[in-house]
Coordinates of C-alpha atoms in Angstrom, one line a residue:
M1 CA -13.5 12.0 -2.4
L2 CA -15.7 12.0 0.4
W3 CA -19.5 10.2 0.9
V4 CA -20.7 13.3 1.8
L5 CA -23.8 12.1 2.9
C6 CA -24.8 15.2 5.0
H7 CA -23.0 18.1 5.9
N8 CA -23.7 20.4 9.1
G9 CA -25.2 23.7 8.4
E10 CA -26.6 24.9 5.5
E11 CA -26.2 22.3 3.3
A12 CA -28.0 19.9 5.2
D13 CA -31.0 22.2 5.5
Q14 CA -31.4 22.0 1.8
Q15 CA -31.0 17.9 1.5
D16 CA -33.8 15.4 2.4
T17 CA -33.1 13.1 5.6
M18 CA -33.2 10.4 3.3
I19 CA -29.7 10.2 1.7
S20 CA -28.4 7.6 -0.7
R21 CA -25.3 6.9 -2.4
R22 CA -23.7 4.0 -4.4
V23 CA -20.2 2.6 -3.7
Q24 CA -18.2 -0.3 -5.1
V25 CA -15.9 -2.6 -3.7
Q26 CA -12.7 -2.7 -6.3
T27 CA -8.9 -3.6 -6.1
T28 CA -6.9 -1.1 -6.3
S29 CA -2.8 -1.2 -7.2
I30 CA -1.0 0.5 -4.1
T31 CA 2.9 0.9 -3.7
K32 CA 4.0 1.1 -0.1
L33 CA 7.4 -0.1 1.5
C34 CA 9.2 -0.2 -2.3
N35 CA 6.1 -2.6 -2.9
T36 CA 3.5 -3.0 -5.4
K37 CA 0.2 -5.1 -4.8
D38 CA -3.5 -5.0 -5.4
I39 CA -5.6 -4.2 -2.4
P40 CA -9.5 -4.3 -1.7
T41 CA -11.1 -0.8 -1.5
I42 CA -13.9 1.0 -1.5
N43 CA -13.9 3.6 -4.6
G44 CA -10.4 3.0 -4.9
M45 CA -9.5 4.7 -1.5
Y46 CA -7.1 3.9 1.5
P47 CA -8.2 4.7 3.7
G48 CA -11.7 4.8 2.5
P49 CA -14.1 7.9 2.0
V50 CA -15.3 9.9 4.8
V51 CA -19.4 9.2 5.7
Y52 CA -20.3 12.7 6.7
A53 CA -23.8 12.8 8.3
Q54 CA -26.2 14.3 11.0
E55 CA -28.1 12.9 14.0
E56 CA -31.1 11.7 12.8
D57 CA -30.6 11.3 9.3
K58 CA -31.7 7.9 7.6
V59 CA -28.7 6.7 5.4
T60 CA -29.1 4.3 2.7
V61 CA -25.6 2.9 0.9
R62 CA -26.0 0.5 -2.0
V63 CA -22.7 -1.8 -2.2
A64 CA -21.8 -3.2 -5.5
N65 CA -19.1 -5.8 -5.3
E66 CA -16.9 -5.6 -8.3
S67 CA -13.9 -7.1 -6.3
P68 CA -12.4 -11.1 -6.5
Y69 CA -13.5 -11.3 -2.6
N70 CA -16.7 -11.8 -0.8
I71 CA -17.3 -8.8 1.3
T72 CA -19.9 -7.2 4.2
I73 CA -19.3 -3.7 5.3
H74 CA -19.9 -3.1 9.1
W75 CA -20.7 0.6 10.5
H76 CA -19.2 0.2 13.9
G77 CA -20.7 1.9 16.6
I78 CA -23.9 2.5 14.8
R79 CA -26.6 0.6 16.8
Q80 CA -28.8 -0.1 14.2
R81 CA -32.4 0.7 15.9
Q82 CA -34.7 -1.6 14.0
S83 CA -32.3 -2.3 11.4
C84 CA -30.3 -5.3 12.2
W85 CA -30.2 -6.6 8.9
S86 CA -27.9 -3.8 8.1
D87 CA -25.2 -4.5 11.0
G88 CA -23.0 -6.5 8.7
P89 CA -20.7 -9.1 10.4
S90 CA -20.8 -11.8 7.9
Y91 CA -22.4 -15.0 8.7
I92 CA -23.9 -13.5 11.8
T93 CA -26.8 -10.7 10.2
Q94 CA -26.1 -11.3 6.8
C95 CA -24.5 -13.8 4.0
P96 CA -21.4 -11.7 2.4
I97 CA -22.0 -9.8 -0.7
Q98 CA -20.3 -12.2 -3.2
T99 CA -18.5 -11.0 -6.7
G100 CA -20.7 -9.4 -8.9
Q101 CA -23.6 -8.7 -6.5
N102 CA -25.4 -5.8 -4.7
F103 CA -26.5 -5.0 -1.2
T104 CA -28.0 -1.9 0.2
Y105 CA -27.5 -0.8 3.8
V106 CA -30.2 1.3 5.4
F107 CA -30.0 2.5 8.9
T108 CA -31.3 5.8 10.9
L109 CA -28.9 7.2 13.1
V110 CA -31.1 7.4 16.1
Q111 CA -29.7 9.7 18.9
Q112 CA -26.0 9.6 17.9
K113 CA -23.5 11.6 17.2
G114 CA -19.7 11.8 17.2
T115 CA -16.8 9.6 15.4
F116 CA -17.9 6.2 14.0
F117 CA -16.1 4.0 11.6
W118 CA -16.9 1.6 8.7
H119 CA -15.1 -1.7 8.1
A120 CA -15.1 -4.8 6.3
H121 CA -16.3 -7.6 8.2
V122 CA -15.5 -10.9 6.4
S123 CA -12.0 -12.7 6.5
W124 CA -9.5 -10.3 7.2
L125 CA -10.2 -7.7 4.8
R126 CA -10.7 -4.7 6.9
A127 CA -6.8 -4.6 7.0
T128 CA -7.5 -1.8 3.7
V129 CA -11.2 -2.0 4.0
Y130 CA -12.1 1.1 6.4
G131 CA -12.7 4.7 6.6
A132 CA -14.5 7.1 8.9
I133 CA -18.0 8.3 9.7
V134 CA -18.3 11.7 11.1
V135 CA -22.1 12.1 12.6
Y136 CA -22.6 16.0 13.6
P137 CA -25.2 17.5 15.9
K138 CA -28.4 18.2 14.8
K139 CA -28.2 21.9 13.5
G140 CA -28.5 24.9 16.5
V141 CA -27.0 22.2 18.9
P142 CA -23.2 22.9 19.6
Y143 CA -20.4 20.9 21.1
P144 CA -20.1 20.9 24.7
F145 CA -16.9 22.3 24.5
K146 CA -15.2 25.6 22.9
F147 CA -15.6 25.1 18.7
P148 CA -12.3 23.8 17.4
Y149 CA -10.4 26.1 14.8
E150 CA -10.2 23.0 12.5
E151 CA -11.1 19.2 12.8
H152 CA -8.9 16.4 11.4
I153 CA -9.4 12.6 11.3
I154 CA -6.8 10.4 12.4
I155 CA -6.9 6.5 11.8
L156 CA -4.4 4.4 12.9
G157 CA -3.9 1.3 10.8
E158 CA -1.5 -1.7 10.0
Y159 CA -0.2 -2.5 6.6
W160 CA 0.9 -5.9 5.0
M161 CA 2.7 -6.4 1.9
K162 CA 1.1 -10.3 1.4
D163 CA -2.8 -10.7 0.6
M164 CA -4.5 -10.5 3.6
V165 CA -7.0 -13.3 2.9
Q166 CA -4.0 -15.8 2.1
I167 CA -2.1 -14.7 5.3
E168 CA -5.2 -15.4 7.4
Q169 CA -5.6 -18.9 5.7
A170 CA -2.3 -19.5 6.2
V171 CA -1.9 -18.6 9.9
L172 CA -5.1 -20.8 10.5
A173 CA -3.8 -23.8 8.9
S174 CA -0.6 -23.3 10.8
G175 CA -2.7 -23.5 14.0
G176 CA 0.1 -20.9 15.0
S177 CA 0.4 -16.8 15.4
P178 CA 0.0 -14.3 12.8
P179 CA 2.8 -12.4 11.3
P180 CA 3.6 -8.8 12.6
A181 CA 2.4 -6.1 10.4
D182 CA 5.2 -4.9 8.1
A183 CA 4.2 -1.4 8.9
L184 CA 1.8 0.4 11.3
T185 CA 0.3 3.7 9.4
I186 CA -1.4 7.0 10.1
N187 CA -4.3 7.8 7.7
G188 CA -2.5 5.1 5.6
Q189 CA 1.0 6.4 5.4
P190 CA 3.6 4.7 7.1
G191 CA 6.3 8.0 7.9
P192 CA 9.8 8.2 7.5
N193 CA 11.3 5.4 9.9
Y194 CA 10.1 2.7 7.2
N195 CA 11.9 1.6 3.7
C196 CA 10.9 3.6 0.8
S197 CA 8.5 6.1 3.0
A198 CA 10.4 8.9 3.8
N199 CA 7.6 10.8 1.4
D200 CA 4.7 9.0 2.7
I201 CA 4.0 10.8 5.9
Y202 CA 0.5 12.5 6.9
K203 CA 0.7 16.0 8.0
I204 CA -1.5 18.5 9.8
D205 CA -0.5 22.7 9.3
V206 CA -1.3 24.2 12.4
V207 CA -2.0 28.0 13.2
P208 CA -0.2 29.0 16.6
G209 CA -2.6 29.7 19.3
K210 CA -5.3 27.7 17.6
T211 CA -7.2 24.6 19.0
Y212 CA -7.9 21.6 17.2
L213 CA -10.5 18.7 17.5
L214 CA -8.6 15.3 16.7
R215 CA -11.2 12.6 15.7
L216 CA -8.9 9.2 16.4
I217 CA -9.8 6.0 15.1
N218 CA -8.1 2.7 15.5
A219 CA -8.7 0.5 12.6
A220 CA -5.7 -1.3 13.1
L221 CA -6.3 -5.7 12.6
N222 CA -4.0 -7.3 15.3
Q223 CA -2.4 -4.7 17.5
E224 CA -3.5 -1.9 20.1
H225 CA -1.8 1.4 19.9
F226 CA -0.3 4.3 22.0
Y227 CA -0.8 7.6 20.2
A228 CA 1.0 10.9 21.5
I229 CA 2.1 14.2 19.8
A230 CA 5.4 15.7 21.0
N231 CA 5.4 18.2 23.9
H232 CA 1.6 18.9 23.6
R233 CA -1.4 17.4 25.9
L234 CA -4.3 15.9 24.5
T235 CA -7.9 16.7 26.3
I236 CA -10.3 13.6 25.8
V237 CA -13.9 14.8 25.1
E238 CA -15.6 12.1 23.5
V239 CA -15.0 8.4 23.8
D240 CA -16.9 5.7 21.4
A241 CA -18.9 8.8 19.8
E242 CA -20.4 9.7 23.6
Y243 CA -19.4 12.8 25.3
T244 CA -17.1 12.8 28.3
K245 CA -15.9 15.1 31.0
P246 CA -12.4 16.6 29.5
L247 CA -9.7 14.5 30.7
T248 CA -6.5 15.7 29.8
T249 CA -3.3 13.3 29.1
D250 CA 0.2 13.1 27.7
R251 CA -0.6 9.8 25.8
I252 CA -3.6 7.5 25.1
M253 CA -4.1 4.0 24.1
L254 CA -7.0 2.7 21.6
G255 CA -7.4 -0.7 21.1
P256 CA -9.1 -1.8 17.3
G257 CA -12.4 -0.8 17.2
Q258 CA -12.1 1.9 19.5
T259 CA -12.7 5.9 18.9
L260 CA -11.3 8.8 20.7
N261 CA -11.8 12.7 20.3
V262 CA -9.2 14.9 21.7
L263 CA -8.6 18.7 21.7
V264 CA -5.2 19.9 21.0
T265 CA -3.8 23.4 21.4
A266 CA -1.1 24.7 19.4
D267 CA 0.3 26.7 22.1
K268 CA 4.2 25.7 21.5
P269 CA 6.6 27.6 19.9
I270 CA 6.8 27.1 16.3
A271 CA 8.1 23.8 15.1
R272 CA 7.4 20.5 13.6
Y273 CA 6.2 18.0 16.3
S274 CA 5.6 14.1 15.8
M275 CA 2.5 12.7 15.9
A276 CA 3.5 9.1 17.0
M277 CA 1.6 5.6 16.9
G278 CA 3.4 2.8 18.5
P279 CA 2.4 -0.5 19.8
Y280 CA 1.0 -1.8 23.2
Q281 CA 1.4 -5.4 23.1
S282 CA 0.6 -7.0 26.5
A283 CA 0.5 -10.7 26.0
K284 CA 3.6 -12.5 26.4
N285 CA 6.3 -14.1 23.9
V286 CA 4.1 -12.3 20.7
S287 CA 5.9 -11.0 18.1
F288 CA 4.8 -7.2 16.7
Q289 CA 5.8 -4.4 15.0
N290 CA 7.6 -2.5 17.0
I291 CA 8.6 0.3 14.4
T292 CA 7.1 3.7 15.1
S293 CA 5.0 5.4 12.7
I294 CA 5.3 9.0 12.4
A295 CA 3.0 12.0 11.0
Y296 CA 3.4 15.7 11.7
F297 CA 1.8 18.3 13.7
Q298 CA 3.4 21.5 12.3
Y299 CA 3.4 25.3 12.9
F300 CA 2.8 27.5 10.1
G301 CA 6.3 28.9 9.5
V302 CA 8.2 25.7 9.7
T303 CA 10.9 25.2 7.1
A304 CA 11.7 22.1 5.2
N305 CA 14.6 21.4 6.6
D306 CA 13.4 21.6 10.2
L307 CA 13.6 17.9 12.0
S308 CA 10.5 16.9 14.0
L309 CA 10.3 16.8 17.6
P310 CA 10.0 13.3 18.8
A311 CA 7.2 12.1 20.6
A312 CA 7.4 10.1 24.1
L313 CA 5.5 6.9 23.8
P314 CA 5.3 4.3 26.6
R315 CA 7.1 1.3 26.8
F316 CA 5.1 -1.4 24.7
D317 CA 4.4 -3.3 27.8
D318 CA 3.3 0.2 30.0
N319 CA 0.1 -1.8 31.8
L320 CA -0.5 1.4 33.7
A321 CA -0.3 4.0 31.1
A322 CA -2.9 1.6 29.1
K323 CA -5.2 1.5 32.1
T324 CA -4.8 5.4 33.6
V325 CA -7.0 6.9 31.0
M326 CA -9.7 4.1 31.1
D327 CA -9.9 4.8 34.8
G328 CA -10.0 8.4 34.7
L329 CA -13.0 8.4 31.7
R330 CA -16.5 9.9 33.1
S331 CA -19.7 10.7 31.0
L332 CA -20.0 14.4 30.5
N333 CA -23.5 14.3 32.7
P334 CA -24.7 12.2 35.2
V335 CA -26.8 8.8 33.4
T336 CA -29.3 6.7 33.9
V337 CA -27.7 3.2 34.8
P338 CA -29.8 0.0 34.9
K339 CA -30.3 -0.8 38.7
E340 CA -32.2 -3.8 39.0
I341 CA -30.3 -6.5 37.0
E342 CA -32.6 -9.2 35.8
R343 CA -29.8 -11.1 33.7
N344 CA -26.1 -11.3 35.3
L345 CA -23.6 -13.1 33.1
F346 CA -19.8 -13.8 33.8
V347 CA -17.6 -14.4 30.9
T348 CA -14.5 -15.6 30.9
I349 CA -11.8 -14.4 27.7
G350 CA -8.7 -15.7 26.7
L351 CA -6.6 -18.0 24.7
N352 CA -6.6 -21.9 24.1
V353 CA -4.3 -24.5 22.8
Q354 CA -5.9 -27.2 21.5
K355 CA -4.6 -30.6 20.9
C356 CA -2.8 -31.4 17.3
R357 CA -5.2 -34.0 15.7
S358 CA -3.3 -33.3 12.2
K359 CA -1.3 -35.9 10.3
N360 CA 1.5 -33.8 9.3
P361 CA 2.0 -31.7 12.9
Q362 CA 4.9 -30.1 11.9
K363 CA 3.1 -27.9 9.3
D364 CA -0.3 -27.9 11.0
C365 CA 0.4 -27.5 14.9
Q366 CA 2.9 -25.0 15.7
A367 CA 0.9 -23.5 18.7
K368 CA 2.9 -23.9 22.0
G369 CA 3.2 -27.7 22.8
G370 CA 2.6 -28.7 19.1
G371 CA -1.1 -27.4 19.5
V372 CA -3.5 -25.4 17.4
M373 CA -4.1 -21.9 18.6
A374 CA -7.9 -20.9 19.4
A375 CA -9.4 -18.6 21.7
S376 CA -13.1 -18.7 23.7
M377 CA -15.8 -17.2 25.9
N378 CA -16.6 -19.4 28.9
N379 CA -14.3 -21.9 27.2
I380 CA -16.3 -21.9 24.0
S381 CA -14.8 -21.5 20.8
F382 CA -17.1 -19.9 18.3
I383 CA -17.2 -21.3 14.9
K384 CA -19.1 -19.3 12.3
P385 CA -21.9 -21.0 10.4
K386 CA -22.5 -21.5 7.0
A387 CA -25.4 -19.3 6.7
S388 CA -26.5 -16.2 8.5
I389 CA -27.4 -16.7 12.2
L390 CA -30.0 -13.8 11.9
E391 CA -31.9 -15.2 8.8
A392 CA -32.0 -18.5 10.5
Y393 CA -33.2 -17.4 13.8
Y394 CA -35.7 -14.9 12.1
K395 CA -37.3 -18.2 9.6
N396 CA -36.4 -20.7 12.6
I397 CA -34.6 -22.7 10.3
S398 CA -32.6 -25.1 12.4
G399 CA -29.4 -26.9 12.5
Y400 CA -27.2 -23.4 12.4
F401 CA -26.7 -22.5 15.9
T402 CA -27.9 -23.5 19.3
K403 CA -29.2 -21.2 22.2
D404 CA -27.1 -22.8 25.2
F405 CA -23.9 -20.4 25.7
P406 CA -23.4 -20.6 29.8
G407 CA -23.9 -17.4 31.5
L408 CA -21.2 -18.6 33.7
P409 CA -17.8 -20.6 33.2
L410 CA -17.8 -24.1 32.9
K411 CA -16.1 -24.1 35.9
F412 CA -14.5 -21.5 38.6
Y413 CA -10.9 -21.5 39.2
D414 CA -8.4 -18.1 40.0
F415 CA -8.4 -17.0 36.1
V416 CA -5.8 -14.7 36.7
N417 CA -2.9 -16.6 38.6
G418 CA -4.2 -20.3 38.5
A419 CA -5.4 -21.0 35.0
P420 CA -4.4 -23.9 33.2
N421 CA -0.7 -23.4 31.5
N422 CA 0.4 -26.5 30.3
P423 CA -1.3 -26.2 26.6
P424 CA -2.2 -28.2 25.0
N425 CA -2.7 -30.7 27.6
D426 CA -5.4 -29.2 29.5
T427 CA -6.2 -25.8 27.9
N428 CA -8.7 -27.2 25.4
S429 CA -12.0 -25.1 24.6
L430 CA -14.9 -26.4 23.2
N431 CA -16.5 -25.8 19.8
G432 CA -19.7 -24.5 18.6
T433 CA -22.0 -21.9 17.5
R434 CA -23.7 -21.2 20.6
T435 CA -26.0 -17.7 21.4
Y436 CA -27.3 -16.4 24.4
V437 CA -30.9 -15.6 24.4
L438 CA -32.1 -12.3 25.9
D439 CA -35.8 -10.9 26.8
Y440 CA -36.8 -7.9 25.4
G441 CA -36.3 -5.1 27.9
S442 CA -33.7 -7.3 30.3
K443 CA -31.5 -5.1 31.9
V444 CA -28.1 -7.0 31.6
Q445 CA -24.8 -6.9 33.5
L446 CA -22.2 -8.7 32.3
I447 CA -18.8 -9.4 33.7
L448 CA -15.6 -9.6 31.4
Q449 CA -12.9 -11.4 33.1
D450 CA -9.6 -12.2 31.4
T451 CA -8.1 -15.3 32.2
S452 CA -4.0 -16.2 32.2
T453 CA -5.1 -19.9 30.1
V454 CA -2.0 -19.2 27.8
S455 CA -1.3 -15.8 28.4
T456 CA -3.1 -12.7 30.0
E457 CA -3.8 -9.9 27.5
N458 CA -5.9 -6.8 27.0
H459 CA -8.9 -7.4 24.9
P460 CA -10.7 -5.0 23.1
I461 CA -14.6 -6.5 23.4
H462 CA -17.0 -4.8 20.9
L463 CA -20.7 -5.3 21.3
H464 CA -22.7 -4.8 17.8
G465 CA -26.3 -3.2 18.3
Y466 CA -25.6 -1.3 21.7
S467 CA -23.5 1.4 24.0
F468 CA -23.3 -0.4 27.1
Y469 CA -22.0 1.8 30.6
V470 CA -18.6 0.8 31.9
V471 CA -19.8 0.6 35.4
G472 CA -16.6 -1.1 36.9
Y473 CA -13.1 -2.3 35.5
G474 CA -9.8 -3.3 37.6
T475 CA -7.0 -5.7 38.0
G476 CA -6.9 -9.6 39.4
N477 CA -9.8 -11.7 39.6
Y478 CA -13.3 -9.9 39.9
D479 CA -14.6 -9.8 43.3
P480 CA -18.5 -9.0 43.7
D481 CA -17.8 -7.8 47.2
T482 CA -14.9 -5.2 46.7
A483 CA -15.2 -3.8 43.5
N484 CA -16.0 -0.5 42.9
F485 CA -18.9 0.2 40.7
N486 CA -19.7 3.9 39.2
L487 CA -23.3 4.1 38.8
V488 CA -23.6 8.1 38.6
D489 CA -21.4 9.1 35.6
P490 CA -19.8 5.9 33.9
P491 CA -18.4 6.3 30.2
Y492 CA -21.0 4.8 27.8
M493 CA -18.9 2.5 25.1
N494 CA -19.5 0.3 22.4
T495 CA -15.7 -1.3 22.8
I496 CA -14.0 -1.9 25.9
G497 CA -10.4 -3.0 26.6
V498 CA -11.1 -5.3 29.5
P499 CA -7.4 -5.1 31.3
V500 CA -4.8 -7.5 31.0
G501 CA -5.2 -9.6 34.2
G502 CA -8.4 -8.0 34.9
W503 CA -12.0 -7.2 34.8
A504 CA -14.6 -5.0 33.4
A505 CA -18.2 -5.1 34.5
I506 CA -20.9 -3.5 31.8
R507 CA -24.4 -2.7 31.9
F508 CA -27.1 -2.1 29.0
V509 CA -30.9 -2.6 28.7
A510 CA -31.7 -5.3 26.0
D511 CA -34.0 -3.2 23.8
N512 CA -32.8 -3.8 20.2
P513 CA -34.5 -7.1 19.2
G514 CA -31.9 -8.8 16.4
A515 CA -28.7 -11.1 16.5
W516 CA -26.1 -9.2 18.1
F517 CA -22.1 -10.0 17.8
M518 CA -20.0 -9.6 20.8
H519 CA -16.2 -10.0 19.9
C520 CA -12.9 -9.5 20.6
H521 CA -11.7 -6.5 17.8
L522 CA -8.1 -8.0 17.3
E523 CA -9.1 -10.3 14.1
I524 CA -6.6 -13.2 15.1
H525 CA -8.9 -13.6 18.3
L526 CA -12.0 -13.3 16.5
S527 CA -10.7 -15.9 13.5
W528 CA -9.8 -18.3 16.6
G529 CA -13.4 -18.0 18.1
L530 CA -13.3 -14.9 20.6
S531 CA -16.9 -14.3 20.2
V532 CA -20.6 -15.1 20.9
V533 CA -23.6 -13.8 19.5
F534 CA -26.7 -12.3 21.7
I535 CA -30.3 -12.9 20.2
V536 CA -32.8 -10.2 21.6
K537 CA -36.4 -11.7 21.4
N538 CA -39.2 -9.1 20.2
G539 CA -40.9 -6.7 22.4
E540 CA -44.6 -6.1 22.3
G541 CA -45.0 -2.7 20.9
P542 CA -44.9 -2.0 16.9
L543 CA -41.0 -0.2 17.3
E544 CA -40.1 -3.4 19.3
R545 CA -40.2 -6.1 16.6
L546 CA -37.4 -7.3 14.2
P547 CA -38.4 -6.1 10.6
H548 CA -38.7 -8.3 7.9
P549 CA -35.5 -9.1 6.0
P550 CA -34.5 -6.7 2.9
A551 CA -35.4 -8.2 -0.5
D552 CA -32.0 -7.9 -1.7
L553 CA -30.3 -10.1 1.5
P554 CA -27.4 -11.6 0.1
R555 CA -27.4 -15.5 -0.5
C556 CA -24.6 -18.1 0.7

């Protein structure tokens, strides 16, 4: 079952460009790993249904919440031009849809095509509430590469046997770190390496000599992942729904929130080849699931008894393997990068350990040094308010947020090599619901700097409402005198993995009014406060202003 909103080709011609669907959030019983549990799903599917559409389509999705959980849906990578109310992050652009309530998301796919995905954006429900979005080019517009024989969606995920809301609540109450996933999954299937999973294997049957387009999505909750196909090369042709110059590699790393389109040619001897997914873990002293998830890329002609050839994945801490692909990414054509920067921001990102203030520290303060884990940008841990920031901003209601997020760190030091590392004595962050305000049309440069407070780590940072040019990327402390920028053909992305002990420089024009969330896509880091909200003010023209809120906007 699919959300068939609009196909390419003749069928799309016969449909109106205003497409409307009603979907239902519900709990569904599922059995995996010798265990049966109820999980929240869309339309009873795990992973959820695929959204098919075409560039410039207007999409309307009415979400009916029949589950016991509060819910929102985020349309990840969709830039929501003039539709910030439909972006979906809870308490940022809307209050959650409560049990028994409905909300209609309406947005237009303005100059966007490629692979996106949708997911829940409240608590940790996106562990099971997620699915792909495939937006085809306009009719008559070809791919900038040879048309593939077939296309397949590959979604990397993680699976827990316990209730995700309860896990999140327990982790935050403990002050410590989350448990690792019980399994890694490819299209919801753990593969043969896990208990009771000999038949829970995703397979692609391929014809020798044919070329396939794989739409890869990392929907995992708390882990970045490597992906490879045994004995086959992957040619990257799209990143975050933007075409790139072809880049061929043996393996790739995707952080949660990232999408990649790759071409794979079935040019090897007839056999069954493993598609493997394994962890990339750059932080130190963190427990993680290290059992590889396996799917099959199998040629027609293999027999049921044929063994699968193993795929070679990098070591879990291979930072160079993660960095190499990013270093080679380029936009397909020269692009117009903002040159005269009007807002130059420098934002540190990292983990913190707060001092314990509990009367029961053994239970509530399980972080290093008997503290409480936190995360921050510019040493500010973001606290979600009790109401929607966008609604409070639009209606000029005070008391829910402030406009004083610092555009620079509160103090400068050797971020990578000399950060405080004696938690919790000197690793506290400040708490607050702080936002940063941008004038409409501002040309923004944002330096994202990883820090070694607690531990350096690769952080997948996602910006809602925008894509951005990644003009620079490197290890160590950012130095404007030595940083090498690409202002000709940098990749255009919406989620950037800031390298472990390194930095990334992004640029964009703030031409979409609203309240836009920027956060780490590792869900535990988001829960700990590694996020900020950009408020982009209205412009002067009729298409430069935030529209009125919809009548059915949920109430808190």
